PDB file of C-alpha atoms in Angstrom:
ATOM      1  CA  MET Q 278    -169.312-113.075 -86.834  1.00 82.00           C
ATOM      2  CA  LYS Q 279    -165.595-113.339 -87.600  1.00 91.00           C
ATOM      3  CA  LYS Q 280    -163.163-112.076 -84.997  1.00 96.00           C
ATOM      4  CA  ASN Q 281    -161.453-108.847 -86.003  1.00 97.00           C
ATOM      5  CA  ILE Q 282    -157.670-109.337 -85.808  1.00 98.00           C
ATOM      6  CA  PHE Q 283    -154.800-106.876 -86.142  1.00 98.00           C
ATOM      7  CA  ILE Q 284    -151.444-108.383 -87.112  1.00 98.00           C
ATOM      8  CA  THR Q 285    -148.278-106.314 -86.853  1.00 97.00           C
ATOM      9  CA  GLY Q 286    -145.347-107.404 -88.993  1.00 94.00           C
ATOM     10  CA  GLY Q 287    -147.757-108.836 -91.553  1.00 93.00           C
ATOM     11  CA  THR Q 288    -145.147-108.771 -94.318  1.00 91.00           C
ATOM     12  CA  GLY Q 289    -142.570-110.570 -92.173  1.00 92.00           C
ATOM     13  CA  PHE Q 290    -141.961-114.283 -91.823  1.00 95.00           C
ATOM     14  CA  ILE Q 291    -144.359-115.211 -89.019  1.00 96.00           C
ATOM     15  CA  GLY Q 292    -146.947-112.495 -89.582  1.00 96.00           C
ATOM     16  CA  ARG Q 293    -147.243-113.336 -93.265  1.00 96.00           C
ATOM     17  CA  ASN Q 294    -147.796-117.023 -92.552  1.00 97.00           C
ATOM     18  CA  ILE Q 295    -150.453-116.271 -89.926  1.00 98.00           C
ATOM     19  CA  LYS Q 296    -152.231-113.962 -92.347  1.00 97.00           C
ATOM     20  CA  GLU Q 297    -152.151-116.512 -95.170  1.00 97.00           C
ATOM     21  CA  GLN Q 298    -153.328-119.450 -93.072  1.00 97.00           C
ATOM     22  CA  LEU Q 299    -155.961-117.753 -90.923  1.00 97.00           C
ATOM     23  CA  GLY Q 300    -157.204-115.179 -93.406  1.00 94.00           C
ATOM     24  CA  SER Q 301    -160.277-117.190 -94.388  1.00 94.00           C
ATOM     25  CA  LYS Q 302    -161.342-117.790 -90.782  1.00 96.00           C
ATOM     26  CA  TYR Q 303    -160.888-114.304 -89.357  1.00 97.00           C
ATOM     27  CA  SER Q 304    -161.182-110.721 -90.509  1.00 96.00           C
ATOM     28  CA  ILE Q 305    -157.507-109.796 -90.600  1.00 97.00           C
ATOM     29  CA  CYS Q 306    -155.970-106.338 -90.890  1.00 97.00           C
ATOM     30  CA  ALA Q 307    -152.218-106.350 -91.438  1.00 96.00           C
ATOM     31  CA  PRO Q 308    -151.146-102.850 -92.490  1.00 95.00           C
ATOM     32  CA  SER Q 309    -147.732-102.323 -94.017  1.00 92.00           C
ATOM     33  CA  HIS Q 310    -145.140-100.024 -92.506  1.00 89.00           C
ATOM     34  CA  ALA Q 311    -146.208 -97.336 -94.975  1.00 92.00           C
ATOM     35  CA  GLU Q 312    -149.824 -97.686 -93.836  1.00 95.00           C
ATOM     36  CA  LEU Q 313    -149.125 -97.645 -90.094  1.00 96.00           C
ATOM     37  CA  GLU Q 314    -145.955 -96.542 -88.325  1.00 97.00           C
ATOM     38  CA  LEU Q 315    -145.829 -98.531 -85.083  1.00 97.00           C
ATOM     39  CA  LEU Q 316    -143.201 -96.163 -83.680  1.00 97.00           C
ATOM     40  CA  ASP Q 317    -145.759 -93.318 -83.822  1.00 97.00           C
ATOM     41  CA  GLU Q 318    -147.853 -93.511 -80.651  1.00 97.00           C
ATOM     42  CA  SER Q 319    -150.506 -91.132 -81.942  1.00 97.00           C
ATOM     43  CA  ALA Q 320    -150.929 -93.086 -85.172  1.00 97.00           C
ATOM     44  CA  VAL Q 321    -151.220 -96.363 -83.251  1.00 98.00           C
ATOM     45  CA  SER Q 322    -153.770 -95.027 -80.756  1.00 97.00           C
ATOM     46  CA  ASN Q 323    -155.930 -93.513 -83.505  1.00 97.00           C
ATOM     47  CA  PHE Q 324    -155.764 -96.752 -85.472  1.00 97.00           C
ATOM     48  CA  LEU Q 325    -156.816 -98.867 -82.479  1.00 97.00           C
ATOM     49  CA  LYS Q 326    -159.642 -96.498 -81.533  1.00 96.00           C
ATOM     50  CA  LYS Q 327    -161.023 -96.631 -85.059  1.00 94.00           C
ATOM     51  CA  LYS Q 328    -160.773-100.373 -85.694  1.00 92.00           C
ATOM     52  CA  LYS Q 329    -161.845-101.904 -82.345  1.00 91.00           C
ATOM     53  CA  PHE Q 330    -159.997-105.218 -82.694  1.00 97.00           C
ATOM     54  CA  ASP Q 331    -160.842-108.391 -80.826  1.00 97.00           C
ATOM     55  CA  ILE Q 332    -157.259-109.649 -81.046  1.00 98.00           C
ATOM     56  CA  VAL Q 333    -153.861-108.065 -81.645  1.00 98.00           C
ATOM     57  CA  ILE Q 334    -151.040-110.371 -82.762  1.00 98.00           C
ATOM     58  CA  HIS Q 335    -147.802-108.472 -82.333  1.00 98.00           C
ATOM     59  CA  ALA Q 336    -145.298-110.124 -84.668  1.00 97.00           C
ATOM     60  CA  ALA Q 337    -143.341-107.021 -85.699  1.00 95.00           C
ATOM     61  CA  THR Q 338    -139.754-106.715 -84.538  1.00 92.00           C
ATOM     62  CA  TRP Q 339    -136.779-104.525 -85.289  1.00 85.00           C
ATOM     63  CA  ASP Q 340    -134.495-107.047 -86.971  1.00 72.00           C
ATOM     64  CA  ALA Q 341    -131.718-108.171 -84.642  1.00 62.00           C
ATOM     65  CA  ALA Q 342    -129.672-110.135 -87.197  1.00 60.00           C
ATOM     66  CA  ARG Q 343    -126.040-109.067 -87.428  1.00 53.00           C
ATOM     67  CA  ASN Q 344    -126.218-108.605 -91.194  1.00 56.00           C
ATOM     68  CA  SER Q 345    -129.554-106.815 -91.131  1.00 59.00           C
ATOM     69  CA  LYS Q 346    -129.987-103.765 -93.331  1.00 67.00           C
ATOM     70  CA  LYS Q 347    -131.601-101.962 -90.389  1.00 70.00           C
ATOM     71  CA  ASP Q 348    -129.774 -99.791 -87.859  1.00 77.00           C
ATOM     72  CA  LEU Q 349    -128.915-102.275 -85.102  1.00 80.00           C
ATOM     73  CA  THR Q 350    -128.384 -99.481 -82.587  1.00 86.00           C
ATOM     74  CA  LYS Q 351    -132.170 -99.060 -82.623  1.00 92.00           C
ATOM     75  CA  VAL Q 352    -133.028-102.667 -81.735  1.00 94.00           C
ATOM     76  CA  LEU Q 353    -133.705-101.895 -78.069  1.00 96.00           C
ATOM     77  CA  PRO Q 354    -135.614 -98.587 -78.311  1.00 96.00           C
ATOM     78  CA  ASN Q 355    -137.634 -99.509 -81.382  1.00 96.00           C
ATOM     79  CA  ASN Q 356    -138.701-102.956 -80.164  1.00 97.00           C
ATOM     80  CA  LEU Q 357    -139.828-101.412 -76.886  1.00 97.00           C
ATOM     81  CA  ARG Q 358    -141.548 -98.446 -78.485  1.00 97.00           C
ATOM     82  CA  MET Q 359    -143.569-100.635 -80.856  1.00 97.00           C
ATOM     83  CA  PHE Q 360    -144.637-102.896 -77.993  1.00 98.00           C
ATOM     84  CA  PHE Q 361    -145.585-100.142 -75.555  1.00 97.00           C
ATOM     85  CA  ASN Q 362    -147.377 -98.061 -78.180  1.00 98.00           C
ATOM     86  CA  ILE Q 363    -149.770-101.013 -78.477  1.00 98.00           C
ATOM     87  CA  ALA Q 364    -149.748-102.168 -74.843  1.00 97.00           C
ATOM     88  CA  LYS Q 365    -150.573 -98.701 -73.537  1.00 96.00           C
ATOM     89  CA  TYR Q 366    -153.964 -98.896 -75.241  1.00 96.00           C
ATOM     90  CA  SER Q 367    -154.823-102.416 -74.106  1.00 96.00           C
ATOM     91  CA  ASP Q 368    -158.315-101.228 -73.168  1.00 96.00           C
ATOM     92  CA  LEU Q 369    -159.048-100.698 -76.881  1.00 97.00           C
ATOM     93  CA  TYR Q 370    -158.859-104.386 -77.869  1.00 97.00           C
ATOM     94  CA  GLY Q 371    -159.791-107.771 -76.453  1.00 97.00           C
ATOM     95  CA  LYS Q 372    -156.343-109.241 -75.957  1.00 97.00           C
ATOM     96  CA  MET Q 373    -152.862-109.132 -77.408  1.00 98.00           C
ATOM     97  CA  ILE Q 374    -150.603-112.067 -78.195  1.00 98.00           C
ATOM     98  CA  TYR Q 375    -147.035-110.938 -78.688  1.00 96.00           C
ATOM     99  CA  LEU Q 376    -144.513-113.221 -80.328  1.00 97.00           C
ATOM    100  CA  GLY Q 377    -141.372-112.999 -78.257  1.00 96.00           C
ATOM    101  CA  SER Q 378    -138.226-115.079 -78.011  1.00 96.00           C
ATOM    102  CA  GLY Q 379    -136.216-117.469 -75.883  1.00 97.00           C
ATOM    103  CA  ALA Q 380    -133.546-114.760 -76.058  1.00 96.00           C
ATOM    104  CA  VAL Q 381    -135.026-113.497 -72.763  1.00 97.00           C
ATOM    105  CA  TYR Q 382    -133.053-116.248 -71.022  1.00 98.00           C
ATOM    106  CA  ASP Q 383    -129.743-114.605 -72.063  1.00 97.00           C
ATOM    107  CA  ARG Q 384    -127.729-116.300 -74.789  1.00 95.00           C
ATOM    108  CA  ARG Q 385    -124.616-116.240 -72.606  1.00 96.00           C
ATOM    109  CA  HIS Q 386    -126.326-118.535 -70.110  1.00 97.00           C
ATOM    110  CA  TYR Q 387    -128.518-120.846 -72.179  1.00 97.00           C
ATOM    111  CA  ILE Q 388    -129.065-124.295 -70.703  1.00 97.00           C
ATOM    112  CA  PRO Q 389    -130.884-127.227 -72.336  1.00 97.00           C
ATOM    113  CA  ARG Q 390    -134.705-127.159 -72.207  1.00 97.00           C
ATOM    114  CA  MET Q 391    -135.102-123.911 -70.313  1.00 98.00           C
ATOM    115  CA  LYS Q 392    -138.339-123.555 -68.352  1.00 98.00           C
ATOM    116  CA  GLU Q 393    -140.356-120.381 -67.959  1.00 97.00           C
ATOM    117  CA  GLU Q 394    -139.082-120.185 -64.370  1.00 97.00           C
ATOM    118  CA  TYR Q 395    -135.547-119.703 -65.694  1.00 98.00           C
ATOM    119  CA  PHE Q 396    -136.604-116.210 -66.741  1.00 97.00           C
ATOM    120  CA  GLY Q 397    -134.947-113.519 -64.637  1.00 95.00           C
ATOM    121  CA  ILE Q 398    -132.032-115.642 -63.461  1.00 97.00           C
ATOM    122  CA  HIS Q 399    -129.906-113.716 -65.953  1.00 97.00           C
ATOM    123  CA  ILE Q 400    -130.511-110.375 -67.629  1.00 97.00           C
ATOM    124  CA  PRO Q 401    -129.639-110.521 -71.352  1.00 97.00           C
ATOM    125  CA  GLY Q 402    -126.531-108.613 -72.344  1.00 96.00           C
ATOM    126  CA  ASP Q 403    -127.608-108.010 -75.951  1.00 95.00           C
ATOM    127  CA  ASP Q 404    -130.140-105.375 -76.975  1.00 95.00           C
ATOM    128  CA  TYR Q 405    -132.570-107.779 -78.625  1.00 95.00           C
ATOM    129  CA  GLY Q 406    -132.694-110.137 -75.654  1.00 96.00           C
ATOM    130  CA  PHE Q 407    -132.943-107.200 -73.242  1.00 97.00           C
ATOM    131  CA  SER Q 408    -135.888-105.739 -75.175  1.00 97.00           C
ATOM    132  CA  GLN Q 409    -137.632-109.114 -74.951  1.00 96.00           C
ATOM    133  CA  TYR Q 410    -136.816-109.251 -71.223  1.00 97.00           C
ATOM    134  CA  ILE Q 411    -138.459-105.891 -70.571  1.00 97.00           C
ATOM    135  CA  MET Q 412    -141.554-106.803 -72.599  1.00 96.00           C
ATOM    136  CA  SER Q 413    -141.890-110.048 -70.641  1.00 96.00           C
ATOM    137  CA  LYS Q 414    -141.634-108.159 -67.351  1.00 95.00           C
ATOM    138  CA  TYR Q 415    -144.406-105.766 -68.316  1.00 94.00           C
ATOM    139  CA  THR Q 416    -146.627-108.474 -69.746  1.00 93.00           C
ATOM    140  CA  GLU Q 417    -147.118-109.663 -66.184  1.00 88.00           C
ATOM    141  CA  LYS Q 418    -148.770-106.312 -65.408  1.00 89.00           C
ATOM    142  CA  TYR Q 419    -151.400-106.447 -68.179  1.00 91.00           C
ATOM    143  CA  ASP Q 420    -154.510-108.591 -67.751  1.00 92.00           C
ATOM    144  CA  ASN Q 421    -155.086-109.111 -71.475  1.00 96.00           C
ATOM    145  CA  ILE Q 422    -151.573-109.460 -72.907  1.00 97.00           C
ATOM    146  CA  TYR Q 423    -149.960-112.863 -73.413  1.00 97.00           C
ATOM    147  CA  GLY Q 424    -146.513-113.751 -74.701  1.00 97.00           C
ATOM    148  CA  PHE Q 425    -144.889-116.549 -76.695  1.00 97.00           C
ATOM    149  CA  ARG Q 426    -141.243-117.390 -76.223  1.00 98.00           C
ATOM    150  CA  LEU Q 427    -140.280-118.830 -79.582  1.00 98.00           C
ATOM    151  CA  PHE Q 428    -137.037-120.666 -80.210  1.00 97.00           C
ATOM    152  CA  GLY Q 429    -136.114-121.969 -83.691  1.00 94.00           C
ATOM    153  CA  VAL Q 430    -138.943-121.442 -86.193  1.00 97.00           C
ATOM    154  CA  PHE Q 431    -138.609-122.292 -89.876  1.00 98.00           C
ATOM    155  CA  GLY Q 432    -140.721-122.368 -93.009  1.00 97.00           C
ATOM    156  CA  LYS Q 433    -141.583-120.498 -96.178  1.00 96.00           C
ATOM    157  CA  HIS Q 434    -141.183-116.716 -96.299  1.00 95.00           C
ATOM    158  CA  GLU Q 435    -138.328-116.674 -93.774  1.00 94.00           C
ATOM    159  CA  ASP Q 436    -135.110-114.832 -94.606  1.00 92.00           C
ATOM    160  CA  TRP Q 437    -133.238-117.452 -96.641  1.00 94.00           C
ATOM    161  CA  GLU Q 438    -130.051-115.383 -96.581  1.00 91.00           C
ATOM    162  CA  ILE Q 439    -129.522-115.873 -92.846  1.00 90.00           C
ATOM    163  CA  ARG Q 440    -131.976-118.498 -91.475  1.00 93.00           C
ATOM    164  CA  PHE Q 441    -130.279-121.854 -91.417  1.00 96.00           C
ATOM    165  CA  ILE Q 442    -132.790-124.367 -92.786  1.00 97.00           C
ATOM    166  CA  SER Q 443    -133.983-122.114 -95.600  1.00 97.00           C
ATOM    167  CA  ASN Q 444    -130.411-121.067 -96.356  1.00 96.00           C
ATOM    168  CA  ALA Q 445    -129.365-124.727 -96.557  1.00 97.00           C
ATOM    169  CA  CYS Q 446    -132.282-125.515 -98.891  1.00 98.00           C
ATOM    170  CA  CYS Q 447    -131.431-122.598-101.175  1.00 97.00           C
ATOM    171  CA  ARG Q 448    -127.733-123.484-101.283  1.00 97.00           C
ATOM    172  CA  VAL Q 449    -128.562-127.041-102.271  1.00 98.00           C
ATOM    173  CA  VAL Q 450    -131.053-125.832-104.893  1.00 97.00           C
ATOM    174  CA  TRP Q 451    -128.133-123.961-106.489  1.00 97.00           C
ATOM    175  CA  GLY Q 452    -125.667-126.821-106.006  1.00 96.00           C
ATOM    176  CA  LEU Q 453    -123.638-125.017-103.337  1.00 96.00           C
ATOM    177  CA  PRO Q 454    -122.183-126.556-100.165  1.00 97.00           C
ATOM    178  CA  ILE Q 455    -124.158-126.076 -96.973  1.00 97.00           C
ATOM    179  CA  ALA Q 456    -122.429-123.646 -94.595  1.00 95.00           C
ATOM    180  CA  ILE Q 457    -122.503-124.049 -90.818  1.00 96.00           C
ATOM    181  CA  LYS Q 458    -120.767-121.509 -88.602  1.00 94.00           C
ATOM    182  CA  GLN Q 459    -120.704-123.930 -85.662  1.00 96.00           C
ATOM    183  CA  ASN Q 460    -122.785-126.990 -84.937  1.00 97.00           C
ATOM    184  CA  VAL Q 461    -125.404-126.499 -82.234  1.00 97.00           C
ATOM    185  CA  PHE Q 462    -128.585-128.168 -81.009  1.00 98.00           C
ATOM    186  CA  PHE Q 463    -131.792-126.190 -81.567  1.00 97.00           C
ATOM    187  CA  ASP Q 464    -135.433-126.696 -80.744  1.00 98.00           C
ATOM    188  CA  TYR Q 465    -136.820-126.148 -84.267  1.00 98.00           C
ATOM    189  CA  MET Q 466    -140.554-125.787 -84.854  1.00 98.00           C
ATOM    190  CA  HIS Q 467    -142.322-125.471 -88.202  1.00 98.00           C
ATOM    191  CA  ILE Q 468    -144.237-122.262 -88.861  1.00 98.00           C
ATOM    192  CA  ASP Q 469    -147.503-124.197 -89.333  1.00 98.00           C
ATOM    193  CA  ASP Q 470    -147.334-125.224 -85.682  1.00 98.00           C
ATOM    194  CA  VAL Q 471    -146.829-121.617 -84.604  1.00 98.00           C
ATOM    195  CA  VAL Q 472    -149.955-120.672 -86.563  1.00 98.00           C
ATOM    196  CA  LYS Q 473    -152.048-123.491 -85.068  1.00 98.00           C
ATOM    197  CA  ILE Q 474    -150.962-122.646 -81.532  1.00 98.00           C
ATOM    198  CA  THR Q 475    -151.664-118.970 -82.175  1.00 98.00           C
ATOM    199  CA  GLU Q 476    -155.169-119.940 -83.259  1.00 97.00           C
ATOM    200  CA  TRP Q 477    -155.666-121.793 -79.969  1.00 97.00           C
ATOM    201  CA  PHE Q 478    -154.735-118.620 -78.087  1.00 97.00           C
ATOM    202  CA  ILE Q 479    -157.149-116.617 -80.230  1.00 97.00           C
ATOM    203  CA  GLU Q 480    -160.026-118.942 -79.377  1.00 96.00           C
ATOM    204  CA  ASN Q 481    -159.224-119.650 -75.717  1.00 96.00           C
ATOM    205  CA  GLU Q 482    -158.372-117.762 -72.551  1.00 94.00           C
ATOM    206  CA  PRO Q 483    -154.888-118.805 -71.356  1.00 95.00           C
ATOM    207  CA  ARG Q 484    -154.336-119.502 -67.673  1.00 95.00           C
ATOM    208  CA  HIS Q 485    -150.804-118.090 -67.658  1.00 96.00           C
ATOM    209  CA  LYS Q 486    -149.211-114.989 -69.135  1.00 96.00           C
ATOM    210  CA  ILE Q 487    -146.166-116.309 -70.991  1.00 97.00           C
ATOM    211  CA  TYR Q 488    -145.372-119.677 -72.549  1.00 98.00           C
ATOM    212  CA  ASN Q 489    -142.408-121.384 -74.157  1.00 98.00           C
ATOM    213  CA  VAL Q 490    -143.782-122.214 -77.609  1.00 98.00           C
ATOM    214  CA  CYS Q 491    -141.501-124.958 -78.870  1.00 97.00           C
ATOM    215  CA  THR Q 492    -141.467-128.689 -79.611  1.00 97.00           C
ATOM    216  CA  GLY Q 493    -139.569-129.767 -76.519  1.00 96.00           C
ATOM    217  CA  SER Q 494    -137.097-131.740 -78.655  1.00 96.00           C
ATOM    218  CA  THR Q 495    -133.799-130.861 -80.303  1.00 97.00           C
ATOM    219  CA  VAL Q 496    -131.853-131.462 -83.483  1.00 98.00           C
ATOM    220  CA  ASP Q 497    -128.372-130.258 -84.399  1.00 98.00           C
ATOM    221  CA  LEU Q 498    -127.502-128.234 -87.507  1.00 98.00           C
ATOM    222  CA  LEU Q 499    -125.328-130.970 -89.001  1.00 98.00           C
ATOM    223  CA  THR Q 500    -128.230-133.423 -88.855  1.00 98.00           C
ATOM    224  CA  LEU Q 501    -130.520-130.834 -90.427  1.00 98.00           C
ATOM    225  CA  ALA Q 502    -128.012-130.283 -93.227  1.00 98.00           C
ATOM    226  CA  LYS Q 503    -127.967-134.023 -93.905  1.00 98.00           C
ATOM    227  CA  LYS Q 504    -131.767-134.065 -93.998  1.00 98.00           C
ATOM    228  CA  VAL Q 505    -131.757-131.328 -96.652  1.00 98.00           C
ATOM    229  CA  LEU Q 506    -129.244-133.263 -98.738  1.00 98.00           C
ATOM    230  CA  LYS Q 507    -131.256-136.449 -98.364  1.00 98.00           C
ATOM    231  CA  THR Q 508    -134.480-134.855 -99.586  1.00 98.00           C
ATOM    232  CA  SER Q 509    -132.636-133.268-102.535  1.00 97.00           C
ATOM    233  CA  SER Q 510    -130.853-136.503-103.532  1.00 97.00           C
ATOM    234  CA  LYS Q 511    -127.732-134.392-104.147  1.00 97.00           C
ATOM    235  CA  SER Q 512    -124.198-135.068-102.979  1.00 96.00           C
ATOM    236  CA  LEU Q 513    -122.732-131.791-101.735  1.00 97.00           C
ATOM    237  CA  ASP Q 514    -120.259-130.793 -99.045  1.00 97.00           C
ATOM    238  CA  ILE Q 515    -121.208-129.545 -95.587  1.00 97.00           C
ATOM    239  CA  GLU Q 516    -118.709-126.917 -94.454  1.00 96.00           C
ATOM    240  CA  ILE Q 517    -118.378-126.246 -90.700  1.00 96.00           C
ATOM    241  CA  ALA Q 518    -116.328-123.168 -89.857  1.00 95.00           C
ATOM    242  CA  HIS Q 519    -115.692-123.830 -86.166  1.00 95.00           C
ATOM    243  CA  LYS Q 520    -115.264-127.123 -84.335  1.00 94.00           C
ATOM    244  CA  GLY Q 521    -117.241-128.198 -81.291  1.00 95.00           C
ATOM    245  CA  LEU Q 522    -120.771-127.412 -80.190  1.00 95.00           C
ATOM    246  CA  GLY Q 523    -122.330-124.067 -79.380  1.00 95.00           C
ATOM    247  CA  LYS Q 524    -124.771-123.568 -76.500  1.00 95.00           C
ATOM    248  CA  GLU Q 525    -127.970-125.539 -76.983  1.00 97.00           C
ATOM    249  CA  TYR Q 526    -131.018-123.326 -77.598  1.00 98.00           C
ATOM    250  CA  SER Q 527    -134.113-125.179 -76.425  1.00 98.00           C
ATOM    251  CA  GLY Q 528    -137.105-124.854 -74.157  1.00 98.00           C
ATOM    252  CA  ASP Q 529    -139.377-126.921 -71.967  1.00 98.00           C
ATOM    253  CA  ASN Q 530    -142.936-126.812 -73.339  1.00 97.00           C
ATOM    254  CA  SER Q 531    -144.717-128.571 -70.460  1.00 97.00           C
ATOM    255  CA  LEU Q 532    -146.700-125.471 -69.468  1.00 97.00           C
ATOM    256  CA  LEU Q 533    -148.006-125.090 -73.011  1.00 97.00           C
ATOM    257  CA  LEU Q 534    -148.885-128.754 -73.574  1.00 97.00           C
ATOM    258  CA  ASN Q 535    -150.583-129.111 -70.201  1.00 96.00           C
ATOM    259  CA  GLU Q 536    -152.944-126.353 -71.244  1.00 95.00           C
ATOM    260  CA  ILE Q 537    -153.667-126.993 -74.912  1.00 94.00           C
ATOM    261  CA  GLY Q 538    -153.785-130.797 -74.607  1.00 88.00           C
ATOM    262  CA  GLY Q 539    -152.404-133.537 -76.822  1.00 83.00           C
ATOM    263  CA  TYR Q 540    -150.741-131.608 -79.594  1.00 92.00           C
ATOM    264  CA  SER Q 541    -148.725-133.395 -82.303  1.00 94.00           C
ATOM    265  CA  PHE Q 542    -145.992-131.297 -83.865  1.00 97.00           C
ATOM    266  CA  SER Q 543    -145.281-131.485 -87.581  1.00 97.00           C
ATOM    267  CA  ASP Q 544    -142.744-134.078 -88.715  1.00 97.00           C
ATOM    268  CA  ILE Q 545    -139.501-132.225 -89.374  1.00 97.00           C
ATOM    269  CA  ASP Q 546    -138.429-134.500 -92.243  1.00 98.00           C
ATOM    270  CA  ASN Q 547    -141.680-133.897 -94.113  1.00 98.00           C
ATOM    271  CA  CYS Q 548    -141.462-130.171 -93.444  1.00 98.00           C
ATOM    272  CA  ILE Q 549    -137.904-129.958 -94.776  1.00 98.00           C
ATOM    273  CA  SER Q 550    -138.894-131.919 -97.871  1.00 98.00           C
ATOM    274  CA  GLU Q 551    -141.834-129.580 -98.535  1.00 98.00           C
ATOM    275  CA  LEU Q 552    -139.713-126.486 -97.913  1.00 98.00           C
ATOM    276  CA  TYR Q 553    -136.968-127.690-100.258  1.00 98.00           C
ATOM    277  CA  SER Q 554    -139.542-128.316-102.985  1.00 98.00           C
ATOM    278  CA  TRP Q 555    -140.991-124.844-102.366  1.00 98.00           C
ATOM    279  CA  TYR Q 556    -137.593-123.207-102.914  1.00 98.00           C
ATOM    280  CA  LEU Q 557    -136.802-125.453-105.881  1.00 98.00           C
ATOM    281  CA  ALA Q 558    -139.953-124.224-107.607  1.00 98.00           C
ATOM    282  CA  ARG Q 559    -138.788-120.634-106.959  1.00 96.00           C
ATOM    283  CA  LYS Q 560    -135.140-121.069-107.876  1.00 96.00           C
ATOM    284  CA  ASP Q 561    -135.109-118.104-110.244  1.00 94.00           C
ATOM    285  CA  SER Q 562    -136.188-115.772-107.422  1.00 93.00           C
ATOM    286  CA  ILE Q 563    -133.156-116.727-105.287  1.00 94.00           C
ATOM    287  CA  ASP Q 564    -130.092-114.575-105.936  1.00 93.00           C
ATOM    288  CA  SER Q 565    -127.323-117.173-105.831  1.00 90.00           C
ATOM    289  CA  SER Q 566    -124.655-114.483-105.381  1.00 90.00           C
ATOM    290  CA  ARG Q 567    -126.079-113.772-101.921  1.00 88.00           C
ATOM    291  CA  LEU Q 568    -125.760-117.437-101.059  1.00 87.00           C
ATOM    292  CA  LYS Q 569    -122.125-117.497-102.157  1.00 69.00           C
ATOM    293  CA  THR Q 570    -121.214-114.599 -99.888  1.00 57.00           C
ATOM    294  CA  GLY Q 571    -123.849-114.992 -97.156  1.00 48.00           C
TER     295      GLY Q 571
END
């Protein structure tokens, strides 16, 4: 019998990819916002009581991007309310995997290849990071809730207006220069790897509560921009607004790899080439005016 899985944020970047890739293997329910309001505790409890899920994958988040169309003053309360409305009823499902962020380590104090033990050294000053911090703290109290700390994730269905690799691909598709605010080293992981690792957590019982889910390697934005240009065979400018390097955003994935075994991450060059081709085939759906001003 197929496992019964509830995905929140099923129309978002990560949730949509999980649904598409695992939909044939599991019985997946991914209600839209109109179908289930995660901020409504009563609606969530009734939904969980009725469906009796084996797994909950909590991918929904109140968008923390600076140019989001959502009310950014609600990042902290809404992220927490969605999480706790599900966590409170943890006895109604087998286990929950929530997709969190390396932002828990506090962006003001990032260091290269942060380990899970770095958590709690600093309390994030921004609302998004603080919401992730609180969720991580409470995850330790639940027997059947596990958390991912994701760093840079890229792939199809992400927000091409603001996410760097997709934005660079779309700019090049339209013959526009690639824009970099400031060069920085990231630990970038392809969405397919997130899905595969999520599947491992669905099928296995983790020994720990929270894991850095990342590649353990880094690449800077300028190098990524050059990779996009190389796969496109176009000669376009790369515009960098501010000199120098920003704080590296990367994690140590030893805890994860020691548990799941010899995992080989997707080749970033191949992934960028495939993503560029994906956007090229959908050029007419990309509003170039947003790229010019984004």
